CSV table of N, CA and C in Angstrom, one decimal:
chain,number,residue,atom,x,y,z
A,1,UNK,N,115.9,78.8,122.7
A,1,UNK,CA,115.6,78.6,121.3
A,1,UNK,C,116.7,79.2,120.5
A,2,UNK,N,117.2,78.6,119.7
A,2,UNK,CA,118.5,78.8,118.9
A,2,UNK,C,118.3,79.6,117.8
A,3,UNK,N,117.1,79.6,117.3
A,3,UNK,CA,116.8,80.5,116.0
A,3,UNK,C,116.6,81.9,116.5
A,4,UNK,N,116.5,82.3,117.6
A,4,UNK,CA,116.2,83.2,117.9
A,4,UNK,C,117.8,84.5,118.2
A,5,UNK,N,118.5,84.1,118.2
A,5,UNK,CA,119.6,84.4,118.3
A,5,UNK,C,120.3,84.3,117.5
A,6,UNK,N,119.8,83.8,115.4
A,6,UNK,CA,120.6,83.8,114.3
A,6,UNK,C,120.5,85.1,114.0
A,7,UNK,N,121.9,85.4,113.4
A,7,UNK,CA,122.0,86.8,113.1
A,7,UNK,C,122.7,87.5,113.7
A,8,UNK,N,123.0,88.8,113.3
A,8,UNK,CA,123.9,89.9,113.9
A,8,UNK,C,123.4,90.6,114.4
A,9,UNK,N,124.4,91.9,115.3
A,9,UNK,CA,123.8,92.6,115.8
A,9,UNK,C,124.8,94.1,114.7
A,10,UNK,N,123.2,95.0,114.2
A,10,UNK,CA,123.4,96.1,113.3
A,10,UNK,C,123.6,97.7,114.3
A,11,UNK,N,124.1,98.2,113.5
A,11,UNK,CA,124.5,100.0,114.0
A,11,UNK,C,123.4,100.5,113.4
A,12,UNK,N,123.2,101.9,114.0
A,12,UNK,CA,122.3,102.3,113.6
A,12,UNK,C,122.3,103.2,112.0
A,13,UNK,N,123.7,103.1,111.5
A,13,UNK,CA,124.0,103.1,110.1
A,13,UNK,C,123.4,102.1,109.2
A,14,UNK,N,123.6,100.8,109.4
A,14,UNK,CA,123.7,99.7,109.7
A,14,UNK,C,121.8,99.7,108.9
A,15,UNK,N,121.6,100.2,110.4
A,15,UNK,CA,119.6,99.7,110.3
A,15,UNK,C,118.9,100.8,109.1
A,16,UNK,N,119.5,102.3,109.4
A,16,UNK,CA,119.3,103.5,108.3
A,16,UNK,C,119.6,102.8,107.2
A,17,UNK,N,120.6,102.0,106.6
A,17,UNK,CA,120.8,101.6,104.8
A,17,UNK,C,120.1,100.1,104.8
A,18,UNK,N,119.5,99.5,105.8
A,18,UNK,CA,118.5,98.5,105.5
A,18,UNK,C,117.5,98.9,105.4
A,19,UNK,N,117.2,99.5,106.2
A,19,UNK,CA,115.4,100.1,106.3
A,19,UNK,C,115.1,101.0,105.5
A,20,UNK,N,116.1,102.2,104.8
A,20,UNK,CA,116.3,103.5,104.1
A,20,UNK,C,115.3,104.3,104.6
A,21,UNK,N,115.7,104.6,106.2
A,21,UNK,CA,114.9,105.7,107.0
A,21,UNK,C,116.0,106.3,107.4
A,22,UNK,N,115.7,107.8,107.7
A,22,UNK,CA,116.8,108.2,108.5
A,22,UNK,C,117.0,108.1,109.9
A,23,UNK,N,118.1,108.1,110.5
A,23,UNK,CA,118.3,107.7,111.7
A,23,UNK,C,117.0,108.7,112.7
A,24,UNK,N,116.9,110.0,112.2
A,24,UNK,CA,116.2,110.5,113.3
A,24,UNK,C,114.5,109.5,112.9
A,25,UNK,N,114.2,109.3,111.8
A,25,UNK,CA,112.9,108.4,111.8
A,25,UNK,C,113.0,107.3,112.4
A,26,UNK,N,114.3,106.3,112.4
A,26,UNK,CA,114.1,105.6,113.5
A,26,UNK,C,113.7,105.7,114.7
A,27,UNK,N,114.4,106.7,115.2
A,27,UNK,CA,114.7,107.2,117.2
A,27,UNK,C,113.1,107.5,117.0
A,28,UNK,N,112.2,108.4,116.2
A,28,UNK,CA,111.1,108.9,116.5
A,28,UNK,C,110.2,107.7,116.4
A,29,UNK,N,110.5,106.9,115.7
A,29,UNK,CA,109.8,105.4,115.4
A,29,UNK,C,109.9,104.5,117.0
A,30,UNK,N,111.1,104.0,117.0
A,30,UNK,CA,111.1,104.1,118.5
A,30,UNK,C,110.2,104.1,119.5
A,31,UNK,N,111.0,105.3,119.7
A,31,UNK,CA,109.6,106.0,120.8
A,31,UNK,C,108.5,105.9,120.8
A,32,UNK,N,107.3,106.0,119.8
A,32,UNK,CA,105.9,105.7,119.6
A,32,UNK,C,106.2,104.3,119.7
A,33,UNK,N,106.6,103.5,119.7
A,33,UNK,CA,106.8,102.3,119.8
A,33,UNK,C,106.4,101.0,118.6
A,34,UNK,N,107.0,101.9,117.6
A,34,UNK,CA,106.8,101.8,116.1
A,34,UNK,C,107.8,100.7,115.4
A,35,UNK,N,108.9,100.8,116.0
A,35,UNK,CA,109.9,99.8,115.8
A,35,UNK,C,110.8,99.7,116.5
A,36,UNK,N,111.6,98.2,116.6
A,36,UNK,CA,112.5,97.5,117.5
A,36,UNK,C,113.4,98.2,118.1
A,37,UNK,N,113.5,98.2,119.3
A,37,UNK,CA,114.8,99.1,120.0
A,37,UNK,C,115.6,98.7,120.0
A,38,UNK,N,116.7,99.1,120.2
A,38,UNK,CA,117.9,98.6,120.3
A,38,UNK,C,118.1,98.2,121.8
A,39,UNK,N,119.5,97.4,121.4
A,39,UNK,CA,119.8,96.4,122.9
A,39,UNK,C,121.2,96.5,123.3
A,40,UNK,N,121.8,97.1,124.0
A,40,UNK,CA,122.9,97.4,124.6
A,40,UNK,C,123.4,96.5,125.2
A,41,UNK,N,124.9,96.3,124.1
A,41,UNK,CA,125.7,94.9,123.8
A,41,UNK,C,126.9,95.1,124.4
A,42,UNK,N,127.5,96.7,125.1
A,42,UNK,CA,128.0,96.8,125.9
A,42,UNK,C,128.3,98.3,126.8
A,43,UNK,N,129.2,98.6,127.3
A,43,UNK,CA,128.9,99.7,127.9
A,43,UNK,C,128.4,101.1,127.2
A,44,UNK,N,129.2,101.3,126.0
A,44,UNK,CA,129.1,102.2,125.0
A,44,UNK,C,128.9,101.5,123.7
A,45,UNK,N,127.7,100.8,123.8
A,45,UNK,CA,127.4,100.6,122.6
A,45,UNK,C,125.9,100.3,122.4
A,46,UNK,N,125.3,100.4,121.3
A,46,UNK,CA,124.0,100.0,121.5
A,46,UNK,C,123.7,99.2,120.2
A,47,UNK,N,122.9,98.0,119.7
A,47,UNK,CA,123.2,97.7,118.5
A,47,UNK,C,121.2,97.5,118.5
A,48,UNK,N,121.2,97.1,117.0
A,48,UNK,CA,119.7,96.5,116.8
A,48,UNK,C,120.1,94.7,116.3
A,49,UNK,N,119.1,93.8,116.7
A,49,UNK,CA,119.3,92.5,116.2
A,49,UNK,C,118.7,92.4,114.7
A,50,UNK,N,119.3,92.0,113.8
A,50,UNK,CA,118.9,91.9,112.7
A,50,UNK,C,117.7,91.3,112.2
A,51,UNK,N,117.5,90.2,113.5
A,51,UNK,CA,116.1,89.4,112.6
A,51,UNK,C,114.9,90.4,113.4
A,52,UNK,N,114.8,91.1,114.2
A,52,UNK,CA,114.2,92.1,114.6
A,52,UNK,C,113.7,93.1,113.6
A,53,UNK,N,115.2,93.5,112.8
A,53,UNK,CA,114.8,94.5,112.1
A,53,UNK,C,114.2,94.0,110.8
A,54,UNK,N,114.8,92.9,110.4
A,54,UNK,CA,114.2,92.3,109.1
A,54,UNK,C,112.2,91.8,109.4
A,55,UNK,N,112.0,91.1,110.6
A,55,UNK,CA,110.7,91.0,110.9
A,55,UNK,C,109.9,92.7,111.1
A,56,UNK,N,110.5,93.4,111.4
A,56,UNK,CA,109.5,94.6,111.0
A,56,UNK,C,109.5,95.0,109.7
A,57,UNK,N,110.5,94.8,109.3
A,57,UNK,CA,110.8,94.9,107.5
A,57,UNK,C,109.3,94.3,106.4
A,58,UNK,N,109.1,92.9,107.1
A,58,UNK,CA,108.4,92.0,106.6
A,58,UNK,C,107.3,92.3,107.1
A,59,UNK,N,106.4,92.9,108.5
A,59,UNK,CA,105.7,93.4,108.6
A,59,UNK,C,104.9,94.5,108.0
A,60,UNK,N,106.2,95.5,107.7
A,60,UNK,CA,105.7,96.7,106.5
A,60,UNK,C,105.0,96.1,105.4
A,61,UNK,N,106.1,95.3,104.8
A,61,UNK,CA,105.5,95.0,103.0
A,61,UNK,C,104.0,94.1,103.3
A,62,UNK,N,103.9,93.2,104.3
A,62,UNK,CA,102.4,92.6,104.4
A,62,UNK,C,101.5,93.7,104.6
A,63,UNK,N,101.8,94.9,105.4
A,63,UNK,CA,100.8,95.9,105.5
A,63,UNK,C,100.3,96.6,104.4
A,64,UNK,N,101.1,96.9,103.5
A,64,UNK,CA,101.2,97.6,102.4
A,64,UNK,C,101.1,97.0,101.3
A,65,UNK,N,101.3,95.4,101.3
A,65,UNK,CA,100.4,94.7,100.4
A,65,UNK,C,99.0,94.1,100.3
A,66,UNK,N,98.5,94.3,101.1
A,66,UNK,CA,97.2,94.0,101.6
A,66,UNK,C,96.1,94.9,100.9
């Protein structure tokens, strides 16, 4: 599936000035299994997929507008 693969892959700077969490609320987010992990795009690197982070994004505001 091709839509599944539109988009970039973000740093974790990157996901901190999208989401406006700080990196350690990420990592702790993470872990409870709270939000998307990242996916290691090469040996030293680790990135997050954008439409991942934007669908949790979109998840929040439906939660919170409800």
């Amino acid at each position: 599936d091709q839509s599944r693969y539109d988009g970039r892959f973000l740093r974790i700077a990157d996901v901190a000035a999208e989401t406006s969490l700080s990196r350690a609320t990420i990592y702790r987010l993470i872990k409870k299994g709270q939000f998307p992990s990242a996916i290691q795009v090469s040996t030293q690197r680790v990135a997050w997929h954008e439409r991942a982070v934007r669908e949790w994004m979109s998840q929040k505001i439906e939660t919170f507008s409800s």
